[in-house]
GROMACS .gro file of C-alpha atoms in nm:
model
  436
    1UNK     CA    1  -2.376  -3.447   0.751
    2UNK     CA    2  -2.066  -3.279   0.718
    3UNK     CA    3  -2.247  -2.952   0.588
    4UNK     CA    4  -2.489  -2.975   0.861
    5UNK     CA    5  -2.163  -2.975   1.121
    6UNK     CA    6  -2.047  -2.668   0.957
    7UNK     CA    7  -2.391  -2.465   0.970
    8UNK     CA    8  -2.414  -2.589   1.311
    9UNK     CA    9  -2.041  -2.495   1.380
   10UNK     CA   10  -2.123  -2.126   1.267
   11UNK     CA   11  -2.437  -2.049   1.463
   12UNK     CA   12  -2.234  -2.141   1.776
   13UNK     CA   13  -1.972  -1.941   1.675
   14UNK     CA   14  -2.194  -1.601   1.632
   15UNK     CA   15  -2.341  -1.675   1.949
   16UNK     CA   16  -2.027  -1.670   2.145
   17UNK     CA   17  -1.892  -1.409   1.901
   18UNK     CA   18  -2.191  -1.160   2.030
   19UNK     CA   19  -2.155  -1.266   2.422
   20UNK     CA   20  -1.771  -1.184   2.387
   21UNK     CA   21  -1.830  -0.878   2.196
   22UNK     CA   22  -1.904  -0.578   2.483
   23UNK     CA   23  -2.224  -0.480   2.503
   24UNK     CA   24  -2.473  -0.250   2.730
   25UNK     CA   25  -2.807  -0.150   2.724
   26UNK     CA   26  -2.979   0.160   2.586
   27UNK     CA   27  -3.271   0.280   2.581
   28UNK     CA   28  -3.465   0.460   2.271
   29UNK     CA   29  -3.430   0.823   2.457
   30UNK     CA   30  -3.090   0.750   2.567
   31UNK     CA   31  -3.007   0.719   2.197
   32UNK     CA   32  -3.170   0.985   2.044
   33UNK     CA   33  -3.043   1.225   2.352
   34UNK     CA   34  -2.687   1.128   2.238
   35UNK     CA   35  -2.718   1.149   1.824
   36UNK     CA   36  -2.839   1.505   1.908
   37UNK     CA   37  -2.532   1.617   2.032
   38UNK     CA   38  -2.294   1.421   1.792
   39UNK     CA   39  -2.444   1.356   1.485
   40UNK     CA   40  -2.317   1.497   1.218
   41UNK     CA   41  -2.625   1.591   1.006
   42UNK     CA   42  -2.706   1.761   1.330
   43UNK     CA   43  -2.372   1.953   1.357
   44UNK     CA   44  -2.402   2.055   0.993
   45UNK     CA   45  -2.671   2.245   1.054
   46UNK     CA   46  -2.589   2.408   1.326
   47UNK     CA   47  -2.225   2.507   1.160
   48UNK     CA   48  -2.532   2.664   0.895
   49UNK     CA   49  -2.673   2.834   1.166
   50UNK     CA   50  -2.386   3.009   1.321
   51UNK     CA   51  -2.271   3.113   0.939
   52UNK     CA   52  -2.611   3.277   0.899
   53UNK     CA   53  -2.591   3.466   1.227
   54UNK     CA   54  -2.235   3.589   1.105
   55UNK     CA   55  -2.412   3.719   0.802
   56UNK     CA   56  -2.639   3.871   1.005
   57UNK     CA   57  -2.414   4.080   1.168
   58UNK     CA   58  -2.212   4.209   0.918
   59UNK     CA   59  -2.504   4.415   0.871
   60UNK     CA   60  -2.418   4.581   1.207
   61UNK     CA   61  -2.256   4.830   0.953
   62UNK     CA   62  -2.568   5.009   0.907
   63UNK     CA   63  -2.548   5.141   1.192
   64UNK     CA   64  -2.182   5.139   1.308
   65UNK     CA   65  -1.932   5.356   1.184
   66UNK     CA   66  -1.630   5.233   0.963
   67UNK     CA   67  -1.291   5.396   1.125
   68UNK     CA   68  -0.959   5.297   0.892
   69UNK     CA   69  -0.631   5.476   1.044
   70UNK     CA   70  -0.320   5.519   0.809
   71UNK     CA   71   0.033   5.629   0.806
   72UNK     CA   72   0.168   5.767   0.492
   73UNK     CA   73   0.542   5.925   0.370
   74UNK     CA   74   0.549   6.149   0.059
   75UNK     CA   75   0.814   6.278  -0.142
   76UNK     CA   76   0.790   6.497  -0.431
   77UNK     CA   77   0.946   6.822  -0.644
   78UNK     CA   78   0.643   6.957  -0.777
   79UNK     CA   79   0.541   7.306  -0.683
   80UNK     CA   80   0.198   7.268  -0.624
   81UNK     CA   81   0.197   6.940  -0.424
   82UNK     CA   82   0.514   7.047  -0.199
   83UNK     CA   83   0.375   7.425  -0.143
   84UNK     CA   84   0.073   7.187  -0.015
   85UNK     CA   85   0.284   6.986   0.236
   86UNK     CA   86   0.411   7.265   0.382
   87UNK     CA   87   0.038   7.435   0.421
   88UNK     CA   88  -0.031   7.122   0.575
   89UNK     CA   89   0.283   7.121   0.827
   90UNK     CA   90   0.131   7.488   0.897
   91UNK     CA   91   0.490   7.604   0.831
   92UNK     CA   92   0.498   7.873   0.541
   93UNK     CA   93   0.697   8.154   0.571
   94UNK     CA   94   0.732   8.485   0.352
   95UNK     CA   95   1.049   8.324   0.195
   96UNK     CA   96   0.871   8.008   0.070
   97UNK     CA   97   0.689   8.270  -0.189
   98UNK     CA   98   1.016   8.358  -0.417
   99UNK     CA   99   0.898   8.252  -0.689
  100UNK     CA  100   1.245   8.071  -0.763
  101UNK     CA  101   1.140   7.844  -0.467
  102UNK     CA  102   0.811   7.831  -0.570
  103UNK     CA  103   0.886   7.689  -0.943
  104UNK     CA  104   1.223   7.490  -0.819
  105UNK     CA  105   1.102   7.373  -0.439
  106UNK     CA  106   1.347   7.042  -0.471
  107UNK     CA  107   1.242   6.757  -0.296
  108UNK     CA  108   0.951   6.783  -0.004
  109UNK     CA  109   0.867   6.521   0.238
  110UNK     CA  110   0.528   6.468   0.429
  111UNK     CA  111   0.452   6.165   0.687
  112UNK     CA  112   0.051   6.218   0.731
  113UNK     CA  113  -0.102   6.019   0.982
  114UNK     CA  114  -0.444   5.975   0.928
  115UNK     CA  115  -0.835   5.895   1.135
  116UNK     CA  116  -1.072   5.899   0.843
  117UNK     CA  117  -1.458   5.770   1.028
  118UNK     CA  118  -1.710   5.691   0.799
  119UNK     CA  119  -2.108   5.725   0.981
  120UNK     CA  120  -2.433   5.631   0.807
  121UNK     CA  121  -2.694   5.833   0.911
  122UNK     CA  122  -2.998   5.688   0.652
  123UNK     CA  123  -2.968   5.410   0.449
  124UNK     CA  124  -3.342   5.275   0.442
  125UNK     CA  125  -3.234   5.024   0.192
  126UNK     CA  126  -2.975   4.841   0.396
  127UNK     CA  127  -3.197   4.931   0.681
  128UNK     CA  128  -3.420   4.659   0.527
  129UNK     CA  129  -3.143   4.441   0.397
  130UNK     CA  130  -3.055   4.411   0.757
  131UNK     CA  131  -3.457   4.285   0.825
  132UNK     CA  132  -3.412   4.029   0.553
  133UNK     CA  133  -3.073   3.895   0.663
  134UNK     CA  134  -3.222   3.831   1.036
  135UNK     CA  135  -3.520   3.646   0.872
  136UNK     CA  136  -3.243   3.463   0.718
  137UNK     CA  137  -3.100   3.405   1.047
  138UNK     CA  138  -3.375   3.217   1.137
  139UNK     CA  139  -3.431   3.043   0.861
  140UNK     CA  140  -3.142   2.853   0.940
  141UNK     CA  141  -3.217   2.842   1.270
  142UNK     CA  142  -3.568   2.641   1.205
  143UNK     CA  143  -3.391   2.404   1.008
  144UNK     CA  144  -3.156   2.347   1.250
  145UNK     CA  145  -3.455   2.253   1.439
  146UNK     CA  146  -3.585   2.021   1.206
  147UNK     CA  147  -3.308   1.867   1.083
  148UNK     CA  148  -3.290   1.740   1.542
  149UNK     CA  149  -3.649   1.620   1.513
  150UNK     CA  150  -3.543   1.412   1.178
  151UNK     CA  151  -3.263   1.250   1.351
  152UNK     CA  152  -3.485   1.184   1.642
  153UNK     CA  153  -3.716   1.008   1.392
  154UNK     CA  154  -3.440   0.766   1.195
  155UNK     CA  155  -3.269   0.714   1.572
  156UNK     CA  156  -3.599   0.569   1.676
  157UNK     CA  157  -3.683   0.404   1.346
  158UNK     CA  158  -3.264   0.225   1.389
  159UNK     CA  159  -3.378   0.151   1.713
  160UNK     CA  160  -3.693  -0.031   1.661
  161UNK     CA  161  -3.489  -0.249   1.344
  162UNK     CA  162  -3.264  -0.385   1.621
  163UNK     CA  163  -3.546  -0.447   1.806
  164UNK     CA  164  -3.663  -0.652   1.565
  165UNK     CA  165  -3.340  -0.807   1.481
  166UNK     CA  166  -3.362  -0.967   1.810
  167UNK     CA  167  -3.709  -1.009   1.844
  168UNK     CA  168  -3.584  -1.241   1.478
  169UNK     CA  169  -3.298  -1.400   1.681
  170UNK     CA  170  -3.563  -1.509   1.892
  171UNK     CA  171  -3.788  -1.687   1.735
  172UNK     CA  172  -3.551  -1.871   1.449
  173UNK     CA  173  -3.385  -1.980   1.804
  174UNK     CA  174  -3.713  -2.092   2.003
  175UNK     CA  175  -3.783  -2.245   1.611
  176UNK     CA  176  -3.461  -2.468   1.605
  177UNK     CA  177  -3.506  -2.614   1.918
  178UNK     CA  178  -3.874  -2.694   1.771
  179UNK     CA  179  -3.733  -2.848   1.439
  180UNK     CA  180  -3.446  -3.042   1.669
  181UNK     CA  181  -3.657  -3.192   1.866
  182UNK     CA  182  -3.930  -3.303   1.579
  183UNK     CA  183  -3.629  -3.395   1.376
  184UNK     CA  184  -3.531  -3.624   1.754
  185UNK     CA  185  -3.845  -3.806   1.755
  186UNK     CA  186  -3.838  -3.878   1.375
  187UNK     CA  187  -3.530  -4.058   1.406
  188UNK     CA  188  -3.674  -4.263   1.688
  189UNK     CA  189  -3.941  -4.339   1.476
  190UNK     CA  190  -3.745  -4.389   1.210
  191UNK     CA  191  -3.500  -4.651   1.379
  192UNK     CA  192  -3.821  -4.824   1.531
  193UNK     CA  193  -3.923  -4.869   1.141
  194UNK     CA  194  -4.201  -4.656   1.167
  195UNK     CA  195  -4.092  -4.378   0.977
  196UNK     CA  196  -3.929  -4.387   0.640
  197UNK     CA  197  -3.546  -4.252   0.588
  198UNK     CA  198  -3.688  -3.943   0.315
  199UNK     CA  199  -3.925  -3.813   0.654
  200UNK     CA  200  -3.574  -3.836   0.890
  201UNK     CA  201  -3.391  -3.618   0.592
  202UNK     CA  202  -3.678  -3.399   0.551
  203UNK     CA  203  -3.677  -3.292   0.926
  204UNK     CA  204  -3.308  -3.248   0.878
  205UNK     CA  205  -3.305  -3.043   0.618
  206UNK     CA  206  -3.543  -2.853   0.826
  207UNK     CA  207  -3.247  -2.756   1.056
  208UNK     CA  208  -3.033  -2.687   0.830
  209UNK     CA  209  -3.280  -2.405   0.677
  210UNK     CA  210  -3.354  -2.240   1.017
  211UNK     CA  211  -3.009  -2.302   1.142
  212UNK     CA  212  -2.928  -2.037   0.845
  213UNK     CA  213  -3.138  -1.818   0.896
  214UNK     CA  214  -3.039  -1.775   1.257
  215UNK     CA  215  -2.666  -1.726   1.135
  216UNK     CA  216  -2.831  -1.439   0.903
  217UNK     CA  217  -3.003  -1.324   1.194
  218UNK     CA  218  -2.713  -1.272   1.388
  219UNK     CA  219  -2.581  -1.136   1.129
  220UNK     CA  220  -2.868  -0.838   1.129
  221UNK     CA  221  -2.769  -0.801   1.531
  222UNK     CA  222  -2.436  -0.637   1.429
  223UNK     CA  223  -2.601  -0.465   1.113
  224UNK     CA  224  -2.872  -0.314   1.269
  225UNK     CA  225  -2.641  -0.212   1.609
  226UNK     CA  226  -2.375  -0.018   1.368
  227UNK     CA  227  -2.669   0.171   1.192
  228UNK     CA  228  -2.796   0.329   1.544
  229UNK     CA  229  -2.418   0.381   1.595
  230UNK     CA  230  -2.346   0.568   1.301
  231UNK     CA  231  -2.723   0.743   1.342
  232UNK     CA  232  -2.563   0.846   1.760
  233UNK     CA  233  -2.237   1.007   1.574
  234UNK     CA  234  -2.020   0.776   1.761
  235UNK     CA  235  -1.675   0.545   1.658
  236UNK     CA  236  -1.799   0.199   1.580
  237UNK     CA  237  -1.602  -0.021   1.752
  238UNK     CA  238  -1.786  -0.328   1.764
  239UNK     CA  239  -2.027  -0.296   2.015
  240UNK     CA  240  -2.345  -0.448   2.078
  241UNK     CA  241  -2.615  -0.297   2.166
  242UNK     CA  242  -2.861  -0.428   2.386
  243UNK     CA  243  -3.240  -0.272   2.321
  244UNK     CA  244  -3.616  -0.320   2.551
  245UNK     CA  245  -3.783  -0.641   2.356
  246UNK     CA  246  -3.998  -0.503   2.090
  247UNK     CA  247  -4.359  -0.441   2.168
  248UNK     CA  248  -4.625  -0.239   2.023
  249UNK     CA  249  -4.624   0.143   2.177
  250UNK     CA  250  -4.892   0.291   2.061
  251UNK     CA  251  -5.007   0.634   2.142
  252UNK     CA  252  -5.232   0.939   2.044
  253UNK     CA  253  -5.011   1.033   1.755
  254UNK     CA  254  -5.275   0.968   1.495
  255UNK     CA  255  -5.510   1.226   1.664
  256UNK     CA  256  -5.280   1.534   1.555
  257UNK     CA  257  -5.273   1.729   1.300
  258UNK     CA  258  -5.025   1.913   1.092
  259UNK     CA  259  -4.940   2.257   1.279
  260UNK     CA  260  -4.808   2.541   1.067
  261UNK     CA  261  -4.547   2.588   1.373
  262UNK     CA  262  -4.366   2.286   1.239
  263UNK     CA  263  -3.979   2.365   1.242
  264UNK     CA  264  -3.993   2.339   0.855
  265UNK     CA  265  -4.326   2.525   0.816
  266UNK     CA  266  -4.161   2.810   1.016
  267UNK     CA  267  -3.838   2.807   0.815
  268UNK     CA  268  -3.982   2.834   0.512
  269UNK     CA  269  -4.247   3.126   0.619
  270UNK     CA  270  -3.939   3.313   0.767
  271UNK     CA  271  -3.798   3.273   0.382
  272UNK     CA  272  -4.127   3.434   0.256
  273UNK     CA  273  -4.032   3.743   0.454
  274UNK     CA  274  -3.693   3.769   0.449
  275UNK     CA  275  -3.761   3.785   0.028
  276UNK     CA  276  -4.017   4.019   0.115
  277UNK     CA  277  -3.799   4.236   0.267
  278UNK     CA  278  -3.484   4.237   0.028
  279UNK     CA  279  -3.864   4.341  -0.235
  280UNK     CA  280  -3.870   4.640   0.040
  281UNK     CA  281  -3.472   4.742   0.034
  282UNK     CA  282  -3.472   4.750  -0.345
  283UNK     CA  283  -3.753   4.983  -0.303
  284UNK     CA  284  -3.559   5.196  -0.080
  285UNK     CA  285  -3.301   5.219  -0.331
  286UNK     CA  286  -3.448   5.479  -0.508
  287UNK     CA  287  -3.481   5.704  -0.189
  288UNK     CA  288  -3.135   5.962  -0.123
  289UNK     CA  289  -2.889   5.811   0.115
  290UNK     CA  290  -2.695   6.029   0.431
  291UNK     CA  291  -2.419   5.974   0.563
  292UNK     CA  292  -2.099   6.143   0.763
  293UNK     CA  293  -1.768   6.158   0.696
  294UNK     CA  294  -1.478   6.284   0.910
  295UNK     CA  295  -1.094   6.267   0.911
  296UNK     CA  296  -0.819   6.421   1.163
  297UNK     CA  297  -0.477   6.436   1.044
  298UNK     CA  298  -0.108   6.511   1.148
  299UNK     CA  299   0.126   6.587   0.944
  300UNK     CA  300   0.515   6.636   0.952
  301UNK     CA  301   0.829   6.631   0.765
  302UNK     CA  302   0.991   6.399   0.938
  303UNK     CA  303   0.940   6.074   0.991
  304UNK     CA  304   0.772   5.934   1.278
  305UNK     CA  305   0.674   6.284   1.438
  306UNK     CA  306   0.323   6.408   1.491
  307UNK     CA  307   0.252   6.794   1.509
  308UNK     CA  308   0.056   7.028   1.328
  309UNK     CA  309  -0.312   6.827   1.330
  310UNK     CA  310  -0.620   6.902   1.122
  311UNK     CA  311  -0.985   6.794   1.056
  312UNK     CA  312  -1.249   6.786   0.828
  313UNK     CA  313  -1.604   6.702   0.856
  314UNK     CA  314  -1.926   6.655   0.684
  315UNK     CA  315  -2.247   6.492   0.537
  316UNK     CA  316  -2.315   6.428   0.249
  317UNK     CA  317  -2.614   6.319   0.066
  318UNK     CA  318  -2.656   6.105  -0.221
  319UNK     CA  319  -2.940   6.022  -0.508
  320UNK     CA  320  -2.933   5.795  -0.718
  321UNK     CA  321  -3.174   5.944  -0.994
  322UNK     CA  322  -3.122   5.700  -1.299
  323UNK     CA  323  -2.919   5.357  -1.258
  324UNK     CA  324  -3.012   5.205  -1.601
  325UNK     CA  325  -3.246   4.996  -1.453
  326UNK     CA  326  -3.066   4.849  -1.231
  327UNK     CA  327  -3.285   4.888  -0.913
  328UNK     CA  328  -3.600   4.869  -1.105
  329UNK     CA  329  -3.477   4.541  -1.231
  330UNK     CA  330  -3.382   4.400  -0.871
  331UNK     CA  331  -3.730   4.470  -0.732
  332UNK     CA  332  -3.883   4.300  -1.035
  333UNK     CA  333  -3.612   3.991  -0.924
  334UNK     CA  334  -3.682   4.019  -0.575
  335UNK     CA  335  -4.038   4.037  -0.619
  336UNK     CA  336  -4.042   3.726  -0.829
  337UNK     CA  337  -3.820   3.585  -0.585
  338UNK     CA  338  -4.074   3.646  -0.275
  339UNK     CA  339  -4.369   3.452  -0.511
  340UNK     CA  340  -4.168   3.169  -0.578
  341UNK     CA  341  -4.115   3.124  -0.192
  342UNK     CA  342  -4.487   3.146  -0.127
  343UNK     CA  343  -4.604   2.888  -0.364
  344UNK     CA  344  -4.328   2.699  -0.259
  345UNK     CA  345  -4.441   2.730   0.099
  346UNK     CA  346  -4.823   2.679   0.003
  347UNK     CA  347  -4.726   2.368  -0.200
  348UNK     CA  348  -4.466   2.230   0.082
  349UNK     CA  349  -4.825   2.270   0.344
  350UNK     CA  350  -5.028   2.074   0.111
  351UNK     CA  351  -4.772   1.794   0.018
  352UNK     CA  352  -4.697   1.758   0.427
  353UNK     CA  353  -5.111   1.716   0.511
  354UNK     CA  354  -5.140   1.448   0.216
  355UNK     CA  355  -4.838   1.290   0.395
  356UNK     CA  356  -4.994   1.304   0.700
  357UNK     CA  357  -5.317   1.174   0.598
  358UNK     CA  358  -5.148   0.891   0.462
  359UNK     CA  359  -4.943   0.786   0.721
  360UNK     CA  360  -5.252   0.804   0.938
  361UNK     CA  361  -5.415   0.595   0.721
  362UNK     CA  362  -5.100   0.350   0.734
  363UNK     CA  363  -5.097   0.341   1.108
  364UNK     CA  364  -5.456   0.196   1.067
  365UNK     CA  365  -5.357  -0.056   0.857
  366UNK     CA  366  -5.076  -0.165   1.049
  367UNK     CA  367  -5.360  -0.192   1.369
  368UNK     CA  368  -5.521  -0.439   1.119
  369UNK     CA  369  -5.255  -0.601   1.039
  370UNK     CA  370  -5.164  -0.649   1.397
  371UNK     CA  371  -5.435  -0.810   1.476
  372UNK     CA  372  -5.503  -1.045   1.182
  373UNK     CA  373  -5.169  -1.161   1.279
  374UNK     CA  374  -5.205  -1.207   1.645
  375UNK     CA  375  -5.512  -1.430   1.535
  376UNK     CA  376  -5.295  -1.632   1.251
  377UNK     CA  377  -4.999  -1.691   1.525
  378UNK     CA  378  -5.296  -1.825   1.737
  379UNK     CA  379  -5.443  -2.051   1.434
  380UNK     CA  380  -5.082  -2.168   1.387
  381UNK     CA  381  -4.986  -2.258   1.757
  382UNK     CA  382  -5.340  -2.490   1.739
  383UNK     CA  383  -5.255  -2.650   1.414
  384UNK     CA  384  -4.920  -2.719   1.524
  385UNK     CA  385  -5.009  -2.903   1.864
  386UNK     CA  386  -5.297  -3.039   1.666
  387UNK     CA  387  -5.038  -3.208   1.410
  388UNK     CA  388  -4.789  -3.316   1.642
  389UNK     CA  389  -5.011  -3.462   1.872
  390UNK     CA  390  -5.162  -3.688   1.566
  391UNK     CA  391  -4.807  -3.748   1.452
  392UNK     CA  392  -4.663  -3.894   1.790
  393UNK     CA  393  -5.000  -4.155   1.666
  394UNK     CA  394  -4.845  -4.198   1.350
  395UNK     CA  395  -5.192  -4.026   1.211
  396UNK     CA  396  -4.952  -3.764   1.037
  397UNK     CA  397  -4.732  -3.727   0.817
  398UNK     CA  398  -4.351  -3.571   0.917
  399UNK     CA  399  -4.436  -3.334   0.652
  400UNK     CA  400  -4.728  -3.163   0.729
  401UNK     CA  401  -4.576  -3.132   1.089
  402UNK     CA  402  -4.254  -2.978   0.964
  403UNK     CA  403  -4.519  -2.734   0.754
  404UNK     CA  404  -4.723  -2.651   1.068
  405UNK     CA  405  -4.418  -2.583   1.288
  406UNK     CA  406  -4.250  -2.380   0.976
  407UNK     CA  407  -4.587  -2.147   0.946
  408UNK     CA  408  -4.576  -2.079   1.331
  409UNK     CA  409  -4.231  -1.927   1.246
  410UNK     CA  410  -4.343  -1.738   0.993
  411UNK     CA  411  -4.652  -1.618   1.111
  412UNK     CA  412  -4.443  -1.537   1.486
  413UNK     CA  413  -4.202  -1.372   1.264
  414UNK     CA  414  -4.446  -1.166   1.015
  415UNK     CA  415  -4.648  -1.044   1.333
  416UNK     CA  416  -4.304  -0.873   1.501
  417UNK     CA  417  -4.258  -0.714   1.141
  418UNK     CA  418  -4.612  -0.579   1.200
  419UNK     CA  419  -4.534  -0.430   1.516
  420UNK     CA  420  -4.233  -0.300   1.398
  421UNK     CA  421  -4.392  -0.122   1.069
  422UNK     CA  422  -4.664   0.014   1.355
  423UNK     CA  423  -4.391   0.168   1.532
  424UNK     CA  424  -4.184   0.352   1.292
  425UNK     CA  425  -4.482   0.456   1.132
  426UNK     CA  426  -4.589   0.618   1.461
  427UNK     CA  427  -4.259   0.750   1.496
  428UNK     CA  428  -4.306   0.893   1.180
  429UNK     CA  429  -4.630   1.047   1.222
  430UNK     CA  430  -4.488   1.173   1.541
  431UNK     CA  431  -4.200   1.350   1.304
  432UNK     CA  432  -4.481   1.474   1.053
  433UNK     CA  433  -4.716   1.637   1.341
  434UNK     CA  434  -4.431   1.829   1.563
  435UNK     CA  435  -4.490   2.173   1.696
  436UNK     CA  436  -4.192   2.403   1.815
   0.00000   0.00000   0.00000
């Protein structure tokens, strides 16, 4: 008795515990709208995203031109480099050629400032590198994609376990008031000497069995609620969530079929070129580069003054005629490369349509399942009122009623696990055929 009071004790106490704990209702869009804009899995990818764009355009560089300005002070004694600074001052005179100030020119200061511009004019390799980094770009990009429609799918799978958590609740509830009342009339019975004292302890233990699993139940409320939390990207701070009552959705999911403008399809064809085009820029490699080049100096010998400018400009071309194998050994690399991605992209197609046939073929079964169930519920509900009818007769046994009442339960509680396996499996199939 006294361990009876306690399990009784406990289930009240969850109870209250969930009506004092705050709580408000949302829906299955409402969630997945909010884990898309603060889950982290989601934010990851995005941070991915923007660090392949970055990469992206630090390619600009083909194209722009590199400009580095400098300030720099000299001092020196030797002949050569101080007859320079003053050819670079433009201030030579016909006494700066005695040869005793030529050999002995004591110490010479120059304070250069300097605009040196670097300009690429044809660079078909990095021309191509720059192709392959944007293909990169979106690489990320597709993930980022599918990485939202995954979260969408475990949102809506968290969403339908809570579901079931209180479609759970539910029952064991509805269930304890059954066993309460069967255990009720067996202690009548029982005082009337119609019953023996093993049927009254039987019934009893009865409660005490569903009266735990309703505690566990509870239990699964909170569990379940701090999953879709955690799924949402949000602080858990004890609130419960309050879901629609779980029913069957069904829809025209298993009618699709797996597009090749999946998010993850995409993202992987995008790698297959952006390793085909890195193949192209090592081929480019062997072709001459141009390029400019330009500086404008002043130059002074004093500090901090600037007179006396110059320039110099040019192009220049460069060919790289033997690099001991080095670029013939990068195609090879990024040719090998660029077949690994395709098979891996031709094996990733055919793994995702065997998924996809399965899952259709699961969604089928669940439909079976579904209804086999409905039917058993049915069958239960009839034995049940069957056997309690005969026992208020005394042409049963309190046994075989407790067993009736105990397989309604459990045929109730097996058919809302069948509903729920329907539904994320639709979900799921819903995740397997998306199109972007």
């Amino acid at each position: 008795m006294k361990r009876t009071t306690i399990i009784t004790l406990s289930v009240i106490w969850f109870s209250l515990s969930i009506q004092a704990q705050p709580a408000r209702y949302i829906s299955a869009d409402e969630a997945v709208e909010i884990a898309v804009k603060n889950n982290s899995n989601v934010k990851l990818s995005e941070l991915d995203s923007k660090i392949a764009n970055a990469n992206y355009h630090e390619t600009d560089a083909v194209f722009l031109p590199q400009i580095t300005v400098g300030y720099t002070a000299l001092s020196t004694n030797n002949p050569l480099n101080a007859f320079g600074f003053l050819l670079q001052q433009e201030s030579v005179t016909a006494m700066d050629f005695d040869p005793a100030k030529l050999n002995n020119p004591g110490a010479s200061q120059n304070y250069s400032t300097q605009v040196e511009a670097k300009i690429p004019l044809l660079n078909m390799d990095m021309i191509y590198a720059r192709k392959g980094a944007k293909a990169q770009e979106e690489v990320y990009r597709y993930k980022a994609a599918r990485t939202e429609e995954y979260i969408e799918f475990e949102v809506r799978k968290a969403y339908t376990q809570l579901q079931m958590s209180y479609q759970a609740r539910g029952i064991l509830q509805k269930s304890l008031e059954d066993v309460k009342q069967i255990h009720q009339s067996v202690n009548n019975f029982y005082n009337q000497g119609l019953v023996q004292k093993s049927d009254v302890l039987n019934a009893q233990v009865q409660v005490n069995i569903i009266e735990t699993a309703l505690t566990k139940a509870e239990s699964n409320i909170y569990n379940a609620s701090d999953g879709l939390c955690l799924l949402m990207g949000l602080e858990n701070n004890d609130d419960v969530y309050i879901v629609d009552s779980l029913s069957q959705e069904q829809g025209l999911y298993q009618h699709r079929e797996l597009s090749t403008f999946r998010a993850d399809i995409m993202a992987l064809n995008k790698a297959v070129d952006a390793t085909n085009m890195m193949v192209k820029a090592s081929q480019m490699a062997f072709l001459p580069r141009i390029n400019a080049f330009g500086s404008y100096g002043l130059n002074d010998s004093k500090a901090f003054k600037f007179r006396n400018d110059s320039y110099l400009i040019g192009i220049n071309l460069s060919w790289t005629i033997f690099s001991g194998n080095q670029n013939r050994s990068k195609m090879k690399s990024a040719q090998f490369q660029r077949d690994k991605m395709q098979e891996e992209l031709d094996l990733h197609v055919k793994k995702e349509q065997l998924e996809l046939d399965k899952t259709k073929r699961d969604l089928n079964d669940s439909q079976t399942e579904i209804n086999k169930q409905k039917v058993s519920v049915e069958q239960a509900g009839e034995a049940l009122r069957i056997l309690a009818n005969r026992h208020r007769e005394g042409l049963a046994s309190t046994t075989d009623l407790l067993m009736a009442q105990a397989q309604l339960s459990q045929q109730k509680l097996l058919l809302s696990q069948s509903i729920m396996s329907y539904n994320i499996t639709e979900a799921y199939l819903d995740f397997l055929s998306k199109t972007k």
